[in-house]
Coordinates of N, CA, C and O in Angstrom, one line a residue:
M15 N -27.6 -27.5 -77.1 CA -28.1 -28.5 -75.7 C -26.9 -29.4 -75.6 O -25.8 -30.0 -76.7
K16 N -26.6 -29.6 -74.6 CA -25.9 -30.7 -74.5 C -26.3 -32.4 -73.3 O -27.8 -31.6 -72.8
K17 N -25.8 -33.0 -73.7 CA -26.3 -34.2 -72.9 C -25.1 -35.2 -71.7 O -24.1 -35.1 -72.2
I18 N -25.7 -34.9 -70.5 CA -24.6 -35.2 -69.2 C -25.2 -36.2 -69.1 O -26.5 -37.1 -68.6
E19 N -24.3 -37.2 -69.2 CA -24.2 -38.6 -68.6 C -23.4 -38.8 -67.5 O -22.4 -38.6 -67.8
A20 N -23.7 -39.4 -66.7 CA -23.0 -39.8 -65.5 C -23.1 -41.1 -64.6 O -24.3 -41.6 -64.8
I21 N -22.1 -41.9 -64.7 CA -22.0 -42.8 -63.5 C -21.9 -42.8 -62.2 O -20.1 -42.3 -62.3
I22 N -22.5 -43.2 -61.4 CA -22.5 -42.7 -59.8 C -22.2 -44.0 -59.1 O -23.4 -44.9 -59.7
K23 N -22.1 -44.2 -57.9 CA -22.5 -45.0 -57.2 C -23.7 -45.5 -57.0 O -24.4 -44.3 -56.4
P24 N -24.7 -46.4 -56.4 CA -26.2 -46.4 -56.6 C -26.8 -46.0 -55.2 O -28.0 -45.7 -55.1
F25 N -25.6 -46.1 -54.6 CA -26.7 -45.9 -53.3 C -26.6 -44.0 -53.5 O -27.5 -43.1 -52.2
K26 N -26.1 -43.4 -54.2 CA -25.6 -42.0 -54.2 C -27.0 -41.4 -55.1 O -27.3 -40.4 -55.3
L27 N -27.9 -42.3 -55.8 CA -29.0 -41.9 -57.0 C -29.7 -40.8 -55.9 O -30.3 -39.8 -56.8
D28 N -30.4 -41.2 -55.2 CA -31.1 -39.8 -54.3 C -30.8 -39.2 -54.1 O -31.4 -38.1 -53.8
D29 N -29.4 -39.2 -53.7 CA -28.9 -38.1 -53.6 C -28.3 -36.7 -54.5 O -28.7 -35.7 -54.6
V30 N -28.2 -37.2 -55.7 CA -28.0 -36.9 -56.9 C -29.3 -36.1 -57.4 O -29.4 -35.1 -57.9
R31 N -29.9 -37.1 -57.3 CA -31.8 -36.8 -57.6 C -32.2 -35.7 -57.2 O -32.8 -34.4 -57.3
E32 N -32.2 -36.0 -55.8 CA -32.2 -34.0 -55.2 C -31.6 -33.1 -55.5 O -31.6 -31.8 -55.4
A33 N -30.0 -33.1 -55.2 CA -29.6 -32.2 -55.8 C -29.4 -31.4 -57.1 O -29.6 -30.6 -56.9
L34 N -29.9 -32.2 -58.1 CA -30.5 -31.8 -59.5 C -32.2 -31.0 -59.4 O -32.1 -30.1 -60.2
S35 N -33.0 -31.5 -58.3 CA -34.0 -30.7 -58.1 C -33.8 -29.7 -57.5 O -34.1 -28.5 -57.7
A36 N -33.0 -29.3 -56.8 CA -32.6 -28.0 -55.9 C -32.4 -27.2 -56.6 O -32.5 -25.8 -56.3
V37 N -31.9 -27.2 -57.9 CA -30.8 -26.3 -59.4 C -32.3 -26.6 -60.1 O -31.7 -25.7 -61.0
G38 N -33.4 -27.2 -59.9 CA -34.3 -26.5 -60.9 C -34.0 -27.7 -62.6 O -34.8 -27.7 -63.2
I39 N -33.6 -28.9 -62.2 CA -33.8 -29.9 -63.1 C -34.9 -30.8 -62.9 O -35.1 -31.3 -62.1
R40 N -35.6 -30.8 -64.2 CA -36.8 -30.9 -64.1 C -37.4 -32.6 -64.6 O -38.0 -33.3 -63.6
G41 N -36.4 -33.8 -65.3 CA -36.5 -34.6 -65.4 C -34.7 -35.7 -65.7 O -33.7 -34.4 -65.8
M42 N -34.7 -36.7 -65.5 CA -33.6 -37.2 -65.9 C -33.9 -38.8 -65.7 O -35.0 -39.1 -65.9
T43 N -33.3 -39.6 -66.6 CA -33.3 -41.3 -66.7 C -32.3 -41.7 -66.0 O -30.8 -41.3 -66.1
A44 N -32.1 -42.9 -65.3 CA -31.5 -43.4 -64.3 C -32.0 -45.1 -64.7 O -33.1 -45.7 -64.8
M45 N -30.6 -45.5 -65.2 CA -30.9 -47.1 -65.0 C -29.5 -47.7 -64.3 O -28.4 -46.9 -65.0
G46 N -29.8 -49.0 -64.5 CA -28.7 -49.5 -63.5 C -27.9 -50.2 -64.5 O -28.2 -50.6 -65.5
V47 N -26.6 -50.3 -64.4 CA -25.3 -50.6 -65.3 C -24.2 -51.5 -63.9 O -24.1 -51.7 -63.3
K48 N -23.2 -52.1 -65.1 CA -22.3 -52.4 -64.1 C -21.1 -52.2 -65.0 O -20.8 -52.2 -66.5
G49 N -19.6 -51.8 -64.5 CA -18.2 -51.2 -65.1 C -17.5 -51.6 -64.4 O -17.2 -51.6 -62.7
F50 N -16.2 -51.1 -64.6 CA -15.0 -51.2 -64.0 C -14.3 -49.9 -64.7 O -14.1 -49.7 -65.6
G51 N -13.5 -49.3 -64.2 CA -12.4 -48.6 -64.1 C -11.0 -48.6 -63.5 O -10.8 -49.7 -63.5
R52 N -10.6 -47.2 -62.6 CA -9.6 -47.7 -62.1 C -10.2 -48.5 -60.3 O -8.8 -49.3 -60.0
Q53 N -11.0 -48.5 -60.2 CA -11.8 -49.1 -58.8 C -11.5 -50.9 -59.5 O -11.5 -51.3 -58.4
K54 N -11.3 -51.1 -60.4 CA -11.1 -52.8 -60.7 C -12.4 -53.3 -60.3 O -13.3 -52.8 -59.6
G55 N -12.2 -54.6 -60.2 CA -12.7 -55.7 -59.6 C -12.9 -56.3 -57.9 O -11.8 -55.4 -57.4
H56 N -13.4 -57.2 -57.8 CA -12.7 -57.8 -56.4 C -12.6 -59.4 -56.6 O -13.6 -59.7 -57.3
T57 N -12.5 -60.1 -55.4 CA -12.2 -61.4 -55.7 C -13.8 -61.9 -54.5 O -14.0 -61.9 -53.8
E58 N -14.6 -63.2 -55.3 CA -15.1 -63.7 -54.1 C -14.8 -65.1 -53.9 O -13.9 -65.8 -55.3
L59 N -15.8 -65.7 -53.3 CA -15.7 -67.3 -53.3 C -17.2 -67.4 -53.3 O -17.8 -67.2 -52.7
Y60 N -17.3 -68.7 -54.0 CA -18.7 -68.9 -54.6 C -18.1 -70.7 -54.7 O -17.8 -71.3 -55.3
R61 N -19.3 -71.5 -53.4 CA -19.1 -72.9 -53.4 C -17.5 -73.1 -53.3 O -17.5 -74.6 -54.3
G62 N -16.7 -73.0 -53.3 CA -15.4 -73.0 -52.9 C -14.1 -72.8 -54.0 O -13.4 -73.0 -53.8
A63 N -14.9 -72.2 -54.9 CA -14.1 -71.7 -56.0 C -13.9 -70.4 -55.7 O -14.9 -69.4 -55.5
E64 N -13.2 -69.6 -56.4 CA -12.2 -68.3 -56.1 C -12.4 -67.7 -57.4 O -12.3 -68.5 -58.1
Y65 N -13.7 -66.4 -57.8 CA -13.7 -65.6 -58.7 C -13.6 -64.4 -58.8 O -13.8 -63.7 -57.7
V66 N -13.0 -63.6 -60.0 CA -13.2 -62.3 -60.3 C -14.5 -61.7 -60.9 O -14.6 -62.7 -61.5
V67 N -15.2 -60.9 -60.1 CA -15.9 -60.3 -60.1 C -15.7 -58.7 -60.6 O -15.2 -57.7 -60.1
D68 N -15.2 -58.5 -62.2 CA -14.8 -57.9 -62.8 C -15.8 -56.4 -63.3 O -15.3 -55.1 -63.0
F69 N -17.0 -56.4 -63.1 CA -18.4 -55.5 -63.5 C -18.5 -55.1 -62.0 O -19.1 -56.0 -61.7
L70 N -18.7 -53.8 -61.9 CA -19.2 -53.5 -60.4 C -20.4 -52.6 -60.4 O -21.1 -52.4 -61.5
P71 N -21.3 -53.0 -59.8 CA -23.1 -52.1 -59.8 C -22.5 -51.0 -60.0 O -22.1 -50.2 -58.6
K72 N -23.1 -49.9 -61.3 CA -23.6 -48.4 -61.0 C -24.6 -48.2 -61.7 O -25.6 -48.9 -61.9
V73 N -24.9 -46.9 -61.4 CA -25.8 -46.2 -62.2 C -25.2 -45.3 -62.9 O -24.7 -44.5 -62.5
K74 N -26.4 -45.0 -63.9 CA -26.3 -44.0 -64.8 C -27.3 -43.3 -65.4 O -28.2 -44.1 -65.4
I75 N -27.2 -41.8 -65.1 CA -27.9 -40.7 -65.2 C -27.8 -39.8 -66.4 O -27.0 -39.7 -66.9
E76 N -29.1 -39.8 -67.3 CA -28.6 -39.1 -68.1 C -29.7 -37.8 -68.3 O -30.9 -38.0 -67.7
L77 N -29.4 -36.7 -68.9 CA -29.9 -35.5 -68.7 C -29.8 -34.7 -70.0 O -28.6 -35.1 -70.5
I78 N -30.8 -34.2 -70.9 CA -30.6 -33.0 -71.7 C -30.8 -31.8 -71.4 O -32.3 -31.3 -70.7
L79 N -29.8 -30.7 -71.5 CA -30.0 -29.4 -70.8 C -29.8 -28.5 -71.8 O -28.7 -29.0 -72.6
P80 N -30.0 -27.2 -71.5 CA -29.3 -26.1 -72.1 C -28.2 -25.9 -72.0 O -27.6 -26.1 -70.7
D81 N -27.5 -25.2 -73.1 CA -26.1 -24.8 -72.7 C -25.6 -24.2 -72.1 O -24.7 -24.5 -70.6
G82 N -26.8 -23.4 -70.9 CA -26.3 -22.4 -69.8 C -26.4 -23.3 -68.4 O -26.0 -22.7 -67.3
R83 N -27.3 -24.4 -68.1 CA -27.3 -24.8 -67.0 C -26.5 -26.4 -67.0 O -26.5 -26.9 -65.9
V84 N -25.3 -26.7 -67.8 CA -24.8 -27.2 -67.5 C -23.6 -27.6 -66.5 O -23.6 -28.2 -65.8
E85 N -23.2 -26.5 -66.4 CA -22.2 -25.9 -65.0 C -22.8 -26.1 -64.0 O -22.5 -27.1 -62.9
E86 N -24.1 -25.9 -63.8 CA -24.7 -25.8 -62.1 C -24.8 -27.3 -62.1 O -24.9 -28.0 -61.1
C87 N -25.2 -27.8 -63.2 CA -26.1 -29.9 -63.5 C -24.2 -30.3 -62.6 O -24.8 -30.9 -62.0
I88 N -23.3 -29.8 -63.7 CA -22.3 -30.6 -62.8 C -22.1 -30.6 -61.5 O -21.4 -31.5 -60.8
H89 N -22.2 -29.3 -61.2 CA -22.0 -28.9 -59.8 C -22.5 -30.0 -58.8 O -22.2 -30.0 -57.9
A90 N -24.0 -29.7 -59.3 CA -24.9 -30.5 -58.2 C -24.7 -32.3 -58.1 O -24.8 -32.6 -57.4
I91 N -24.2 -32.8 -59.7 CA -23.9 -34.1 -59.5 C -23.1 -34.3 -58.7 O -22.3 -35.1 -57.9
M92 N -21.4 -33.7 -58.9 CA -20.6 -33.9 -58.1 C -20.4 -34.0 -56.5 O -19.9 -34.7 -56.0
G93 N -21.4 -32.6 -56.5 CA -21.5 -32.6 -54.8 C -22.2 -33.8 -54.3 O -21.9 -34.0 -53.2
A94 N -23.4 -34.0 -54.6 CA -24.1 -35.1 -54.2 C -23.6 -36.5 -54.4 O -23.4 -37.4 -53.6
A95 N -22.4 -37.1 -55.2 CA -21.9 -38.3 -55.8 C -20.6 -38.7 -55.1 O -20.3 -39.4 -54.9
R96 N -20.0 -37.4 -54.5 CA -18.8 -37.8 -54.0 C -18.4 -38.4 -52.8 O -19.2 -37.7 -52.0
T97 N -17.6 -38.8 -52.6 CA -17.8 -39.5 -51.1 C -16.1 -39.5 -50.9 O -15.8 -40.3 -49.9
G98 N -15.6 -39.1 -51.7 CA -13.6 -39.4 -51.6 C -12.8 -40.3 -51.7 O -11.8 -40.5 -51.7
E99 N -13.8 -41.7 -52.0 CA -13.3 -43.0 -52.2 C -13.1 -43.0 -53.7 O -13.8 -42.5 -54.5
I100 N -12.2 -44.0 -53.8 CA -12.0 -44.9 -55.2 C -13.7 -45.3 -55.9 O -14.6 -45.8 -55.3
G101 N -14.4 -44.8 -57.0 CA -15.3 -45.0 -57.8 C -16.5 -44.5 -57.8 O -17.6 -45.1 -57.5
D102 N -16.0 -43.3 -57.4 CA -17.5 -41.8 -57.3 C -17.7 -42.0 -58.5 O -19.0 -41.5 -59.1
G103 N -17.3 -42.0 -59.6 CA -17.8 -42.4 -61.0 C -17.5 -41.1 -61.6 O -16.0 -40.2 -61.8
K104 N -17.9 -40.9 -62.8 CA -17.7 -39.7 -63.5 C -18.5 -39.4 -64.5 O -19.9 -39.6 -64.8
I105 N -18.6 -38.0 -65.3 CA -19.5 -36.8 -65.6 C -19.2 -37.0 -67.5 O -18.0 -36.5 -67.3
F106 N -19.8 -37.3 -68.4 CA -19.5 -37.7 -69.7 C -20.5 -35.9 -70.3 O -21.5 -36.3 -70.2
I107 N -19.8 -35.4 -71.1 CA -20.6 -34.0 -71.6 C -20.5 -34.3 -73.0 O -19.9 -34.3 -73.5
S108 N -21.8 -34.0 -73.7 CA -21.7 -34.1 -75.2 C -22.7 -33.3 -75.8 O -23.7 -32.9 -75.1
A109 N -22.7 -32.8 -77.0 CA -23.6 -32.0 -77.7 C -24.8 -33.2 -78.5 O -24.6 -34.3 -78.6
V110 N -25.8 -31.9 -78.2 CA -27.0 -32.7 -78.6 C -27.4 -31.6 -80.0 O -27.8 -30.7 -80.0
E111 N -27.7 -32.1 -81.3 CA -28.0 -31.7 -82.1 C -29.8 -31.5 -82.1 O -30.1 -30.3 -82.5
R112 N -30.8 -32.1 -81.6 CA -32.2 -32.1 -82.0 C -32.6 -32.6 -81.0 O -32.4 -34.1 -80.8
V113 N -33.6 -32.2 -80.6 CA -34.7 -33.2 -79.5 C -36.1 -33.2 -80.0 O -36.2 -31.9 -79.8
V114 N -37.1 -33.9 -80.1 CA -38.3 -33.7 -80.4 C -39.1 -34.9 -79.4 O -39.0 -35.7 -79.1
H115 N -40.0 -33.7 -78.7 CA -41.0 -34.2 -77.7 C -42.2 -35.0 -79.0 O -42.7 -34.5 -79.7
I116 N -42.4 -36.3 -78.5 CA -42.9 -37.5 -79.3 C -44.4 -36.9 -79.0 O -45.5 -37.1 -80.1
R117 N -45.1 -36.4 -78.2 CA -46.4 -36.4 -77.9 C -47.1 -35.0 -78.6 O -47.6 -35.2 -78.7
T118 N -46.1 -34.1 -78.3 CA -46.5 -32.9 -78.9 C -45.8 -32.1 -80.1 O -46.1 -31.6 -81.0
G119 N -45.3 -32.6 -80.7 CA -44.0 -32.3 -81.5 C -43.0 -31.2 -81.3 O -42.4 -31.0 -82.2
E120 N -43.0 -31.0 -80.3 CA -42.1 -29.8 -79.7 C -40.7 -29.7 -80.1 O -40.4 -31.8 -80.2
E121 N -39.9 -29.1 -80.5 CA -38.5 -29.5 -81.0 C -37.4 -28.8 -79.8 O -37.7 -27.5 -79.4
N122 N -36.5 -29.2 -80.0 CA -35.2 -28.9 -78.9 C -35.5 -27.8 -77.9 O -36.0 -29.1 -77.1
E123 N -35.1 -26.8 -77.3 CA -35.2 -26.5 -75.9 C -36.7 -26.4 -75.5 O -36.9 -26.7 -74.0
A124 N -37.6 -26.5 -76.0 CA -39.1 -26.4 -75.9 C -39.1 -28.1 -75.5 O -40.7 -28.4 -74.7
A125 N -38.6 -29.1 -76.1 CA -39.2 -30.4 -75.6 C -38.3 -31.1 -75.0 O -38.7 -32.1 -74.1
I126 N -37.9 -30.1 -73.9 CA -37.1 -30.3 -72.6 C -37.3 -30.1 -71.6 O -37.6 -30.0 -70.6

């Protein structure tokens, strides 16, 4: 099993969710986060003082998938989240040792 973590632009969340649904992904977790990479921050003016906003709003989505579903998931996220502009985001893939469903006690692929 793999864990997919994707950092995307907030306005792309619905597009990504729909793209994942279209390839049969049943669930995901989404949370608002802040960060920066190559996009860096920007300067704003507040009450006459200039300051730098280093952390930009993003959305982080997480999914746990069987190994065989990873590539189609990556392609779905990339297709839906890409704008072609700086700050489109990143996808991280890592191994998952074990998953346990709290209510049923099912484990691993049966739990996802």
